[in-house]
Short mmCIF file of C-alpha atoms in Angstrom, two decimals:
data_model
loop_
_atom_site.label_atom_id
_atom_site.label_comp_id
_atom_site.label_asym_id
_atom_site.label_seq_id
_atom_site.Cartn_x
_atom_site.Cartn_y
_atom_site.Cartn_z
CA MET V 353 14.99 -5.69 5.94
CA ARG V 354 13.30 -8.99 5.29
CA LYS V 355 13.90 -10.65 1.93
CA LEU V 356 12.34 -13.83 0.45
CA LEU V 357 15.60 -15.00 -1.03
CA THR V 358 17.50 -14.40 2.19
CA SER V 359 14.88 -16.53 4.03
CA VAL V 360 15.10 -19.25 1.42
CA ALA V 361 18.96 -19.16 1.44
CA LEU V 362 18.93 -19.65 5.21
CA PHE V 363 16.60 -22.64 4.83
CA ALA V 364 18.94 -24.02 2.23
CA ILE V 365 21.97 -23.58 4.57
CA ILE V 366 20.10 -25.39 7.35
CA ALA V 367 19.23 -28.25 5.05
CA VAL V 368 22.81 -28.60 3.85
CA ALA V 369 24.22 -28.23 7.38
CA GLU V 370 22.00 -31.12 8.51
CA ALA V 371 23.53 -33.16 5.73
CA LYS V 372 27.02 -32.22 6.97
CA SER V 373 27.92 -30.62 3.59
CA ILE V 374 27.97 -26.84 3.85
CA THR V 375 29.68 -25.48 0.71
CA GLY V 376 31.49 -22.23 0.14
CA GLU V 377 29.23 -21.49 -2.77
CA LEU V 378 26.11 -21.61 -0.58
CA LEU V 379 27.67 -19.31 2.13
CA ALA V 380 28.74 -16.89 -0.57
CA LEU V 381 25.24 -16.97 -2.04
CA ASN V 382 23.69 -16.26 1.34
CA HIS V 383 26.03 -13.20 1.60
CA ALA V 384 24.85 -11.96 -1.81
CA TYR V 385 21.25 -12.26 -0.67
CA ARG V 386 21.91 -10.34 2.49
CA VAL V 387 23.42 -7.36 0.54
CA ALA V 388 20.69 -7.67 -2.21
CA ASP V 389 23.25 -7.88 -5.01
CA ASP V 390 21.29 -9.36 -7.94
CA GLU V 391 24.34 -9.74 -10.17
CA ALA V 392 26.35 -11.46 -7.45
CA ILE V 393 23.39 -13.75 -6.71
CA GLN V 394 23.27 -14.91 -10.36
CA ASP V 395 27.01 -15.38 -10.49
CA TYR V 396 27.11 -17.47 -7.39
CA LEU V 397 24.05 -19.52 -8.58
CA ASP V 398 25.74 -20.26 -11.87
CA GLN V 399 28.96 -21.25 -10.05
CA ALA V 400 27.00 -23.34 -7.49
CA LEU V 401 25.08 -25.21 -10.27
CA ARG V 402 28.27 -25.94 -12.12
CA SER V 403 29.67 -27.62 -9.03
CA SER V 404 26.44 -29.31 -8.00
CA PRO V 405 24.10 -29.41 -11.06
CA ASN V 406 21.56 -31.61 -9.38
CA ASN V 407 21.41 -30.04 -6.00
CA PRO V 408 17.75 -29.37 -5.30
CA ALA V 409 18.48 -26.48 -2.97
CA PHE V 410 20.55 -24.68 -5.65
CA LEU V 411 18.01 -25.42 -8.34
CA ASN V 412 15.17 -24.01 -6.18
CA GLN V 413 17.28 -20.93 -5.38
CA ALA V 414 17.83 -20.46 -9.13
CA MET V 415 14.12 -20.62 -9.92
CA LEU V 416 13.31 -18.17 -7.10
CA SER V 417 16.08 -15.80 -8.23
CA ALA V 418 14.76 -15.86 -11.79
CA ILE V 419 11.14 -15.03 -10.69
CA HIS V 420 12.52 -12.24 -8.53
CA GLN V 421 14.17 -10.84 -11.74
CA GLN V 422 10.73 -11.28 -13.51
CA ASP V 423 12.26 -13.81 -15.88
CA LEU V 424 9.80 -16.70 -16.12
CA LYS V 425 11.52 -18.18 -19.14
CA LYS V 426 14.70 -18.67 -17.13
CA ALA V 427 12.81 -20.11 -14.22
CA VAL V 428 11.13 -22.65 -16.50
CA SER V 429 14.50 -23.67 -17.92
CA TYR V 430 15.39 -25.34 -14.56
CA LEU V 431 12.17 -27.37 -14.41
CA PRO V 432 13.53 -30.46 -16.39
CA GLN V 433 16.32 -30.88 -13.79
CA ILE V 434 13.90 -30.49 -10.94
CA ARG V 435 11.46 -33.04 -12.27
CA GLU V 436 14.22 -35.53 -12.90
CA LEU V 437 15.06 -35.45 -9.12
CA ASP V 438 11.43 -36.64 -8.46
CA VAL V 439 11.08 -34.55 -5.28
CA GLU V 440 8.08 -32.55 -4.15
CA ASN V 441 8.64 -28.93 -5.09
CA GLN V 442 5.79 -26.46 -4.71
CA THR V 443 7.95 -23.67 -6.29
CA ALA V 444 8.25 -25.74 -9.44
CA ASP V 445 4.53 -26.51 -9.35
CA LEU V 446 3.65 -22.79 -9.18
CA ILE V 447 6.07 -21.91 -11.94
CA GLU V 448 4.49 -24.66 -14.15
CA ILE V 449 1.09 -23.25 -13.49
CA ALA V 450 2.12 -19.71 -14.22
CA ASN V 451 3.95 -20.66 -17.49
CA ALA V 452 0.95 -22.71 -18.68
CA ILE V 453 -1.39 -19.77 -18.01
CA LEU V 454 0.92 -17.39 -19.79
CA ILE V 455 0.86 -19.49 -22.99
CA GLY V 456 -2.81 -20.23 -22.73
CA ASP V 457 -2.44 -23.92 -21.85
CA PHE V 458 -5.14 -24.08 -19.23
CA SER V 459 -5.28 -27.92 -19.30
CA SER V 460 -1.74 -28.06 -18.03
CA ALA V 461 -2.39 -25.30 -15.52
CA ALA V 462 -5.27 -27.35 -14.12
CA LYS V 463 -3.04 -30.43 -14.05
CA PHE V 464 -0.40 -28.79 -12.03
CA GLY V 465 -2.90 -27.01 -9.92
CA GLU V 466 -3.90 -30.44 -8.58
CA GLU V 467 -0.34 -30.79 -7.13
CA PHE V 468 -0.34 -27.43 -5.31
CA GLU V 469 -2.05 -27.41 -1.94
CA PHE V 470 -3.13 -23.72 -2.06
CA PHE V 471 -4.52 -23.80 -5.56
CA ASN V 472 -8.07 -24.82 -6.48
CA ASP V 473 -7.76 -25.99 -10.15
CA LYS V 474 -11.47 -25.75 -11.08
CA VAL V 475 -11.09 -22.23 -12.43
CA MET V 476 -8.35 -23.37 -14.70
CA GLN V 477 -10.25 -26.44 -15.79
CA ALA V 478 -13.19 -24.13 -16.76
CA TRP V 479 -10.87 -21.95 -18.90
CA ALA V 480 -9.36 -25.08 -20.45
CA ILE V 481 -12.86 -26.23 -21.46
CA ALA V 482 -13.66 -22.77 -22.84
CA SER V 483 -10.49 -22.42 -24.83
CA ASN V 484 -11.51 -25.61 -26.67
CA GLU V 485 -14.54 -23.72 -27.99
CA GLU V 486 -16.84 -25.45 -25.53
CA VAL V 487 -18.10 -22.35 -23.71
CA ASP V 488 -21.45 -23.91 -22.83
CA ASN V 489 -19.71 -26.85 -21.16
CA ALA V 490 -17.42 -24.48 -19.25
CA ILE V 491 -20.39 -22.69 -17.89
CA LYS V 492 -22.06 -25.93 -16.80
CA PHE V 493 -18.78 -27.00 -15.19
CA LEU V 494 -18.57 -23.74 -13.15
CA ASP V 495 -22.25 -24.22 -12.05
CA GLU V 496 -21.32 -27.61 -10.78
CA ALA V 497 -18.27 -26.16 -8.98
CA SER V 498 -20.53 -23.70 -7.32
CA LYS V 499 -22.61 -26.48 -5.84
CA GLU V 500 -19.53 -28.23 -4.58
CA ILE V 501 -18.00 -25.19 -2.98
CA PRO V 502 -20.78 -22.76 -2.23
CA GLU V 503 -18.57 -20.25 -0.53
CA LEU V 504 -16.85 -19.62 -3.89
CA THR V 505 -20.10 -19.04 -5.80
CA ALA V 506 -19.33 -15.37 -6.45
CA ILE V 507 -15.93 -16.18 -7.91
CA TYR V 508 -17.30 -18.91 -10.20
CA LYS V 509 -20.03 -16.50 -11.33
CA TYR V 510 -17.55 -13.86 -12.13
CA GLN V 511 -15.45 -16.47 -14.06
CA LYS V 512 -18.57 -17.29 -16.03
CA ALA V 513 -19.03 -13.63 -16.91
CA MET V 514 -15.46 -13.21 -18.07
CA ILE V 515 -15.65 -16.34 -20.23
CA TYR V 516 -18.73 -15.01 -21.97
CA ALA V 517 -16.93 -11.69 -22.54
CA HIS V 518 -13.70 -13.18 -23.70
CA PHE V 519 -14.72 -16.14 -25.97
CA ASP V 520 -18.24 -15.10 -27.06
CA LYS V 521 -17.95 -11.34 -26.88
CA ASP V 522 -21.35 -11.59 -25.26
CA TYR V 523 -21.02 -8.54 -23.04
CA ALA V 524 -24.73 -8.32 -22.34
CA LYS V 525 -24.67 -11.79 -20.74
CA ALA V 526 -21.51 -11.03 -18.75
CA ASP V 527 -23.06 -7.86 -17.49
CA GLU V 528 -26.23 -9.72 -16.51
CA ILE V 529 -24.28 -12.35 -14.52
CA ILE V 530 -22.05 -9.68 -12.78
CA MET V 531 -25.13 -7.77 -11.61
CA SER V 532 -26.91 -10.89 -10.39
CA GLU V 533 -27.47 -11.23 -6.64
CA GLU V 534 -25.10 -14.19 -6.37
CA ALA V 535 -22.19 -12.54 -8.07
CA PRO V 536 -21.34 -9.08 -6.54
CA LEU V 537 -18.32 -7.12 -7.65
CA TYR V 538 -16.33 -8.94 -5.11
CA LEU V 539 -12.61 -8.17 -5.53
CA SER V 540 -11.55 -4.69 -6.51
CA ASP V 541 -12.28 -1.57 -8.63
CA GLN V 542 -10.83 -3.61 -11.52
CA SER V 543 -14.10 -5.69 -11.54
CA LEU V 544 -16.05 -2.47 -11.68
CA PHE V 545 -13.88 -1.11 -14.57
CA ALA V 546 -14.49 -4.30 -16.66
CA HIS V 547 -18.15 -4.16 -15.88
CA MET V 548 -18.51 -0.56 -16.90
CA ALA V 549 -16.72 -1.28 -20.12
CA MET V 550 -19.17 -4.12 -20.92
CA LYS V 551 -22.18 -1.86 -20.19
CA ILE V 552 -20.77 0.47 -22.86
CA LEU V 553 -20.02 -2.36 -25.25
CA LYS V 554 -23.65 -3.63 -25.00
CA GLY V 555 -25.05 -0.15 -25.56
CA ASP V 556 -26.25 0.82 -22.13
CA ASN V 557 -26.68 4.60 -21.61
CA ASP V 558 -26.70 4.62 -17.80
CA VAL V 559 -22.94 4.30 -17.20
CA GLU V 560 -22.36 7.91 -16.55
CA VAL V 561 -25.17 7.89 -13.88
CA THR V 562 -23.54 4.81 -12.27
CA LEU V 563 -20.10 6.38 -12.25
CA ASP V 564 -21.33 9.71 -10.92
CA GLN V 565 -22.98 7.87 -8.08
CA ARG V 566 -19.71 6.21 -7.10
CA TYR V 567 -17.17 8.84 -7.90
CA GLY V 568 -18.98 12.19 -8.03
CA ILE V 569 -17.54 14.63 -10.52
CA PRO V 570 -15.63 13.23 -13.49
CA GLU V 571 -12.37 14.61 -12.21
CA ASN V 572 -12.57 12.15 -9.37
CA ARG V 573 -12.39 9.05 -11.55
CA PRO V 574 -9.23 6.96 -11.39
CA ALA V 575 -6.86 7.04 -14.44
CA PRO V 576 -7.28 3.29 -15.21
CA LEU V 577 -11.15 3.63 -15.32
CA VAL V 578 -10.81 6.63 -17.69
CA LYS V 579 -8.60 4.54 -20.00
CA ILE V 580 -10.82 1.53 -20.08
CA LEU V 581 -13.90 3.61 -20.76
CA GLU V 582 -12.12 5.35 -23.64
CA SER V 583 -11.24 1.92 -25.12
CA ALA V 584 -14.76 0.58 -24.65
CA ARG V 585 -16.25 3.56 -26.47
CA GLU V 586 -13.93 2.58 -29.45
CA GLY V 587 -15.45 -0.96 -29.27
CA LEU V 588 -12.64 -2.52 -27.39
CA ILE V 589 -11.72 -3.86 -24.04
CA ASP V 590 -8.16 -2.75 -23.23
CA PRO V 591 -6.18 -5.74 -21.93
CA ALA V 592 -3.78 -3.46 -20.11
CA VAL V 593 -6.49 -2.46 -17.56
CA SER V 594 -9.39 -4.88 -17.80
CA PHE V 595 -9.95 -8.47 -16.75
CA ALA V 596 -11.54 -9.65 -19.94
CA SER V 597 -8.49 -11.85 -20.91
CA PRO V 598 -7.49 -15.35 -19.60
CA GLN V 599 -4.16 -14.08 -18.26
CA ASN V 600 -5.78 -11.24 -16.30
CA ILE V 601 -8.48 -13.47 -14.90
CA ALA V 602 -5.87 -16.10 -13.91
CA ALA V 603 -3.73 -13.38 -12.15
CA GLU V 604 -6.81 -12.15 -10.32
CA TYR V 605 -7.51 -15.69 -9.30
CA PHE V 606 -3.91 -16.07 -8.08
CA SER V 607 -4.46 -12.96 -5.99
CA PHE V 608 -7.59 -14.53 -4.42
CA VAL V 609 -5.65 -17.69 -3.73
CA LEU V 610 -2.92 -15.68 -2.07
CA ALA V 611 -5.42 -13.84 0.11
CA GLN V 612 -7.06 -17.04 1.18
CA SER V 613 -3.71 -18.75 1.84
CA ARG V 614 -2.54 -15.93 4.09
CA ASN V 615 -5.35 -16.89 6.47
CA ALA V 616 -3.82 -20.39 6.58
CA GLY V 617 -0.46 -18.97 7.54
CA ILE V 618 1.53 -19.80 4.41
CA PRO V 619 5.30 -19.40 4.67
CA TYR V 620 6.63 -16.03 3.77
CA GLN V 621 8.74 -17.31 0.87
CA THR V 622 5.62 -18.83 -0.67
CA GLU V 623 3.71 -15.53 -0.32
CA ARG V 624 6.53 -13.65 -1.86
CA LEU V 625 6.65 -16.11 -4.79
CA PHE V 626 2.96 -15.48 -5.48
CA VAL V 627 3.46 -11.74 -5.27
CA THR V 628 6.25 -11.82 -7.94
CA LEU V 629 4.54 -14.38 -10.09
CA ILE V 630 1.22 -12.62 -10.46
CA PRO V 631 2.42 -9.61 -12.67
CA ILE V 632 4.41 -12.08 -14.87
CA ILE V 633 1.16 -13.96 -15.58
CA ALA V 634 -0.70 -10.79 -16.54
CA SER V 635 2.28 -8.98 -18.05
CA GLU V 636 0.00 -6.50 -19.91
CA ASN V 637 -1.82 -5.31 -16.87
CA ASP V 638 0.15 -3.12 -14.52
CA VAL V 639 -2.49 -3.29 -11.79
CA TYR V 640 -0.57 -6.30 -10.39
CA ARG V 641 2.68 -4.44 -10.53
CA LYS V 642 1.02 -1.71 -8.53
CA ASP V 643 -0.12 -4.37 -6.02
CA MET V 644 3.40 -5.64 -5.85
CA LEU V 645 4.66 -2.27 -4.91
CA ALA V 646 1.95 -1.95 -2.21
CA TYR V 647 3.03 -5.31 -0.76
CA PHE V 648 6.75 -4.51 -0.69
CA TYR V 649 5.99 -1.09 0.85
CA SER V 650 3.82 -2.71 3.57
CA GLU V 651 6.70 -5.09 4.23
CA ALA V 652 9.16 -2.13 4.49
CA GLU V 653 11.12 -3.56 1.49
CA TYR V 654 11.70 -0.17 0.06
CA ASP V 655 14.61 -1.22 -2.15
CA ASP V 656 12.27 -3.63 -3.94
CA VAL V 657 9.69 -0.91 -4.37
CA ILE V 658 12.31 1.13 -6.17
CA LYS V 659 13.53 -1.87 -8.25
CA PHE V 660 10.19 -3.03 -9.42
CA SER V 661 8.92 0.47 -10.15
CA LYS V 662 10.99 0.26 -13.30
CA GLU V 663 8.95 -2.63 -14.61
CA PHE V 664 5.87 -0.60 -15.61
CA HIS V 665 4.84 0.06 -19.14
CA ARG V 666 5.70 3.45 -20.50
CA ASP V 667 2.02 4.40 -21.18
CA SER V 668 0.69 2.51 -18.11
CA ALA V 669 -2.56 3.64 -16.54
CA TYR V 670 -1.00 3.01 -13.20
CA LEU V 671 2.09 5.26 -13.35
CA ASP V 672 0.57 7.52 -10.84
CA ASP V 673 0.17 4.67 -8.31
CA ARG V 674 3.67 3.70 -9.04
CA ASP V 675 5.05 7.10 -8.49
CA THR V 676 3.20 7.36 -5.14
CA TYR V 677 4.91 4.24 -3.81
CA LEU V 678 8.21 5.16 -5.30
CA PHE V 679 8.17 8.65 -3.76
CA SER V 680 7.16 7.17 -0.35
CA ALA V 681 9.91 4.52 -0.53
CA LEU V 682 12.63 7.10 -1.36
CA MET V 683 11.35 9.30 1.58
CA GLN V 684 11.67 6.29 3.85
CA LEU V 685 15.19 5.76 2.78
CA ASP V 686 16.02 9.52 3.22
CA ARG V 687 16.74 9.90 -0.47
CA ILE V 688 15.06 13.24 -0.45
CA GLU V 689 16.42 14.71 -3.69
CA GLU V 690 15.43 11.57 -5.69
CA ALA V 691 11.94 11.75 -4.04
CA ARG V 692 11.61 15.36 -5.09
CA GLU V 693 12.52 14.46 -8.69
CA VAL V 694 9.82 11.83 -8.78
CA LEU V 695 7.33 14.31 -7.35
CA GLU V 696 8.16 17.05 -9.90
CA LYS V 697 7.73 14.74 -12.84
CA ARG V 698 4.18 13.72 -11.86
CA GLN V 699 1.56 15.25 -14.01
CA GLY V 700 -1.65 13.37 -13.37
CA LYS V 701 -4.93 15.18 -14.06
CA SER V 702 -7.28 13.46 -11.65
CA ILE V 703 -8.10 15.01 -8.30
CA GLU V 704 -6.59 12.02 -6.43
CA THR V 705 -3.30 12.49 -8.29
CA ARG V 706 -3.14 16.22 -7.75
CA HIS V 707 -4.05 15.74 -4.04
CA SER V 708 -1.22 13.15 -3.76
CA ILE V 709 1.24 15.54 -5.32
CA ALA V 710 0.28 18.30 -2.94
CA ASP V 711 0.69 15.91 -0.05
CA GLY V 712 4.08 14.99 -1.35
CA PHE V 713 5.34 18.64 -1.20
CA ARG V 714 3.80 18.97 2.27
CA PHE V 715 5.83 15.85 3.44
CA LEU V 716 8.90 17.60 1.93
CA GLU V 717 7.98 20.57 4.12
CA GLU V 718 7.65 22.87 1.12
CA TYR V 719 4.49 24.31 2.68
CA ASP V 720 4.08 27.31 0.34
CA LEU V 721 4.09 25.15 -2.73
CA ALA V 722 1.81 22.46 -1.21
CA LEU V 723 -0.64 25.22 -0.16
CA GLY V 724 -0.94 26.56 -3.60
CA LYS V 725 -1.64 23.10 -5.00
CA TYR V 726 -4.25 22.38 -2.36
CA GLU V 727 -5.96 25.67 -3.14
CA ASP V 728 -5.92 24.90 -6.89
CA ILE V 729 -7.92 21.68 -6.18
CA LEU V 730 -10.26 23.51 -3.77
CA SER V 731 -11.26 25.87 -6.59
CA ILE V 732 -13.03 22.93 -8.34
CA ASP V 733 -16.77 23.08 -7.96
CA ASN V 734 -18.79 20.34 -6.37
CA LEU V 735 -15.86 18.52 -4.69
CA PRO V 736 -17.10 15.49 -2.63
CA THR V 737 -17.39 16.44 1.03
CA LEU V 738 -14.78 14.01 2.33
CA ARG V 739 -12.33 15.03 -0.31
CA ARG V 740 -12.88 18.81 0.43
CA ALA V 741 -12.51 18.18 4.15
CA SER V 742 -9.16 16.41 3.65
CA LEU V 743 -7.92 19.10 1.36
CA VAL V 744 -9.03 21.97 3.59
CA TYR V 745 -7.38 20.33 6.64
CA SER V 746 -4.18 19.86 4.77
CA ALA V 747 -4.30 23.44 3.52
CA ALA V 748 -4.76 24.59 7.15
CA ILE V 749 -1.64 22.79 8.24
CA CYS V 750 0.45 24.37 5.49
CA ALA V 751 -0.93 27.83 6.18
CA GLU V 752 -0.20 27.41 9.93
CA ARG V 753 3.41 26.29 9.17
CA ILE V 754 4.13 29.30 7.04
CA GLY V 755 2.77 31.61 9.61
CA ASP V 756 -0.49 32.66 7.94
CA TRP V 757 -2.73 32.16 10.97
CA THR V 758 -5.76 34.05 9.61
CA LYS V 759 -5.97 31.65 6.65
CA ALA V 760 -5.14 28.57 8.70
CA ASP V 761 -7.80 29.37 11.26
CA GLY V 762 -10.43 29.73 8.58
CA TYR V 763 -9.44 26.44 6.87
CA PHE V 764 -9.45 24.56 10.25
CA ARG V 765 -12.92 25.78 11.07
CA GLU V 766 -14.19 24.86 7.58
CA ALA V 767 -12.70 21.35 8.04
CA ILE V 768 -14.51 21.02 11.33
CA SER V 769 -17.84 22.15 9.80
CA LEU V 770 -17.39 19.43 7.19
CA GLN V 771 -16.33 16.67 9.61
CA PRO V 772 -17.25 17.65 13.21
CA ASP V 773 -16.32 14.22 14.60
CA ARG V 774 -12.70 14.22 13.38
CA ALA V 775 -10.70 14.10 16.58
CA ASP V 776 -7.42 15.02 14.80
CA ILE V 777 -8.82 18.23 13.34
CA LEU V 778 -10.44 19.27 16.57
CA ASN V 779 -7.16 18.62 18.40
CA TYR V 780 -5.01 20.51 15.87
CA LEU V 781 -7.11 23.64 16.00
CA GLY V 782 -7.47 23.45 19.74
CA TYR V 783 -3.77 22.95 20.36
CA SER V 784 -2.93 25.71 18.01
CA LEU V 785 -5.28 28.13 19.82
CA VAL V 786 -3.77 27.11 23.17
CA ASP V 787 -0.16 27.31 22.13
CA ARG V 788 -0.78 30.82 20.65
CA GLY V 789 -2.34 31.92 23.84
CA GLU V 790 -5.10 33.61 21.87
CA ASN V 791 -8.22 31.70 23.05
CA VAL V 792 -7.25 29.10 25.63
CA GLU V 793 -10.77 28.40 26.77
CA GLU V 794 -12.03 27.62 23.18
CA GLY V 795 -8.92 25.59 22.57
CA LEU V 796 -9.54 23.50 25.65
CA GLU V 797 -13.11 23.00 24.67
CA LEU V 798 -12.12 21.70 21.25
CA ILE V 799 -9.45 19.35 22.74
CA GLU V 800 -11.98 17.92 25.26
CA LYS V 801 -14.31 17.09 22.31
CA ALA V 802 -11.37 15.35 20.66
CA ILE V 803 -10.63 13.36 23.84
CA ASP V 804 -14.35 12.34 24.05
CA ILE V 805 -14.08 11.03 20.48
CA ASP V 806 -10.80 9.29 20.75
CA PRO V 807 -9.26 9.13 24.31
CA SER V 808 -6.61 6.53 23.26
CA GLN V 809 -4.43 9.03 21.37
CA ALA V 810 -1.39 10.16 23.31
CA TYR V 811 -0.94 13.26 21.29
CA ILE V 812 -4.42 14.39 22.26
CA GLN V 813 -3.71 13.65 25.93
CA ASP V 814 -0.68 15.89 25.56
CA SER V 815 -2.76 18.63 24.11
CA LEU V 816 -5.24 18.38 27.03
CA GLY V 817 -2.50 18.68 29.57
CA TRP V 818 -0.97 21.53 27.70
CA ALA V 819 -4.32 23.31 27.57
CA TYR V 820 -4.76 22.80 31.36
CA PHE V 821 -1.18 24.24 31.87
CA HIS V 822 -2.01 27.33 29.82
CA ALA V 823 -5.22 27.73 31.78
CA GLY V 824 -3.21 27.70 35.07
CA ARG V 825 -4.68 24.34 36.10
CA TYR V 826 -1.31 22.74 36.76
CA GLU V 827 -2.46 19.86 39.00
CA GLU V 828 -4.96 18.77 36.29
CA ALA V 829 -2.34 19.06 33.73
CA VAL V 830 0.01 16.50 35.19
CA TYR V 831 -2.11 13.33 34.65
CA PRO V 832 -2.82 13.60 30.90
CA LEU V 833 0.79 14.71 30.38
CA GLU V 834 2.18 11.67 32.26
CA LEU V 835 -0.10 9.47 30.24
CA ALA V 836 1.15 11.00 27.03
CA VAL V 837 4.79 10.50 28.14
CA SER V 838 4.05 6.88 29.07
CA GLN V 839 3.07 6.26 25.44
CA MET V 840 5.33 8.71 23.59
CA GLY V 841 8.44 8.64 25.87
CA SER V 842 10.81 9.70 23.16
CA ASP V 843 8.97 12.81 22.00
CA PRO V 844 10.75 15.88 23.12
CA ILE V 845 7.69 18.11 23.03
CA VAL V 846 5.74 15.85 25.38
CA ASN V 847 8.68 15.56 27.71
CA GLY V 848 9.08 19.33 27.66
CA HIS V 849 5.46 20.02 28.47
CA LEU V 850 5.51 17.63 31.42
CA GLY V 851 8.70 19.22 32.71
CA ASP V 852 6.97 22.69 32.61
CA ALA V 853 3.98 21.33 34.59
CA TYR V 854 6.27 19.76 37.22
CA TRP V 855 8.19 23.04 37.62
CA LYS V 856 4.98 25.02 38.20
CA LEU V 857 4.08 22.53 41.03
CA GLY V 858 7.50 22.85 42.60
CA ARG V 859 8.65 19.41 41.50
CA LYS V 860 11.98 20.94 40.17
CA ARG V 861 14.15 17.84 40.09
CA GLU V 862 11.52 15.90 38.05
CA ALA V 863 11.03 18.98 35.82
CA ARG V 864 14.78 19.10 34.99
CA TYR V 865 14.76 15.34 34.34
CA GLN V 866 11.96 15.81 31.81
CA TRP V 867 13.71 18.75 30.16
CA GLU V 868 17.00 16.76 29.98
CA ARG V 869 15.05 13.90 28.20
CA ALA V 870 13.53 16.50 25.84
CA LEU V 871 17.09 17.72 25.00
CA LYS V 872 18.16 14.17 24.46
CA PHE V 873 15.41 13.42 21.93
CA LEU V 874 15.35 16.87 20.16
CA GLY V 875 17.26 16.48 16.86
CA GLU V 876 16.74 19.81 15.34
CA ASP V 877 14.73 22.82 16.54
CA LEU V 878 11.05 22.34 16.09
CA PRO V 879 8.33 24.96 15.37
CA ASP V 880 7.15 24.81 19.01
CA MET V 881 10.44 23.74 20.76
CA LYS V 882 13.94 25.31 20.51
CA ARG V 883 17.14 23.76 21.90
CA ALA V 884 18.17 27.14 23.37
CA ASP V 885 14.91 27.46 25.31
CA LEU V 886 15.36 24.00 26.83
CA GLU V 887 18.90 24.74 27.83
CA ASP V 888 17.75 28.00 29.47
CA ARG V 889 15.17 26.01 31.37
CA MET V 890 17.78 23.57 32.56
CA LYS V 891 19.92 26.49 33.85
CA ASN V 892 17.31 29.01 35.13
CA GLY V 893 13.96 27.12 35.31
CA LEU V 894 10.74 28.61 34.09
CA PRO V 895 10.06 32.28 34.51
CA ASP V 896 7.33 33.26 36.94
#
């Protein structure tokens, strides 16, 4: 599991080693990072800094550790020592920028931004001008910035809109800018949320029409959007979910800088520093904590997903997103009971949340419970087509797993009628028909349609070979089954299928080899493969 602090510690060890002065403290610190013991990390850092108070490697580690603990104040406390050393330190520059933004000192943020290679300081300069009650000059400055860097025009336009909204409360002007041709809603749903709030605040009556066009029925709207609209109708823009505050705007800009910097191949530790700083800057807005969890989950850093899930506000509009990542991280770590507890406590009202909860119970293989939850959602009128198709497909899988084939067959066919080009749905129904031996020809036809749509999927090639096998077309079965095994060599079902086909063609030694591989890879009995059946094949072969 990759950790920023582990990486940085290793760099520090290399640097010290080159200087021929490896210390016991640094080696102990590296061990603490490797075992992810936050308390030990801090103890070793304190000890190391007592021994070597002006060691830049230790000071840098201390700042990074503080940011990892979401303690910006502590990170800032190391800055005077760092600056006295008069060495280039981008970690310190970023922390200076973040601290200045947090306290509303945009002039200092712009100053330190000049020192940081990934950071364009013009946005901070504009906010510094605006915060000195010179909104018109700030707008002119952003117009000039747009001429200098045309590719950032949309961002500068959006900054103008937010400055009008925050300093002048001129929501009509902000709305006009956002909707101009040069300034599309460019970053995320958050931009749309802020825009919708402004439309309400300036008295527009077409908000519901716009929202219906985007989300369909009201139950489909995300929880953060619902919260910001409620606040706007009370004459407010909720800082916990909107961008109409300097800190939120700055955090969003940091996010943009991070996205751009990734294209330049920034070091992992710098990327990690950005990710952990952003939610500190916009401490009221949990959208960035949600983004942090998404980042950690994508990096397979599941322990950090669990750790930072505790940082959300109690009444956060993003608790549902948090719980989704937390559940998935716990499942990845095989902490099944904890994952179930998270799932059972979720009580979101939106369709997306309810759908996610049903999916969770399906992943836990509690198919009866999951099916009931899918069917509760399916009872809602006027569900969007794609949402209904996804729900129906999941319900079909659950019904098939609990043995209610009549219901499963109906749901599968409805899913195909809603999305006739979904290869996975065509394959699932086709394979089920073939494996049940009920309608092999129809099953083969469905699988062949799936292959035409997506021939690259090994599991569909396996289905095709298995359909040929059940149709008695053993020679034709071998090629797609061999292709599937070449891509899914550790899948017991695929190996078992190929072994069966070899046996029917008289290739008995090869058949037993494939069955032996299937036994090797079969952990527990599966719905369509039992250990006892494989062992019988190894002993007696396939019956005629």
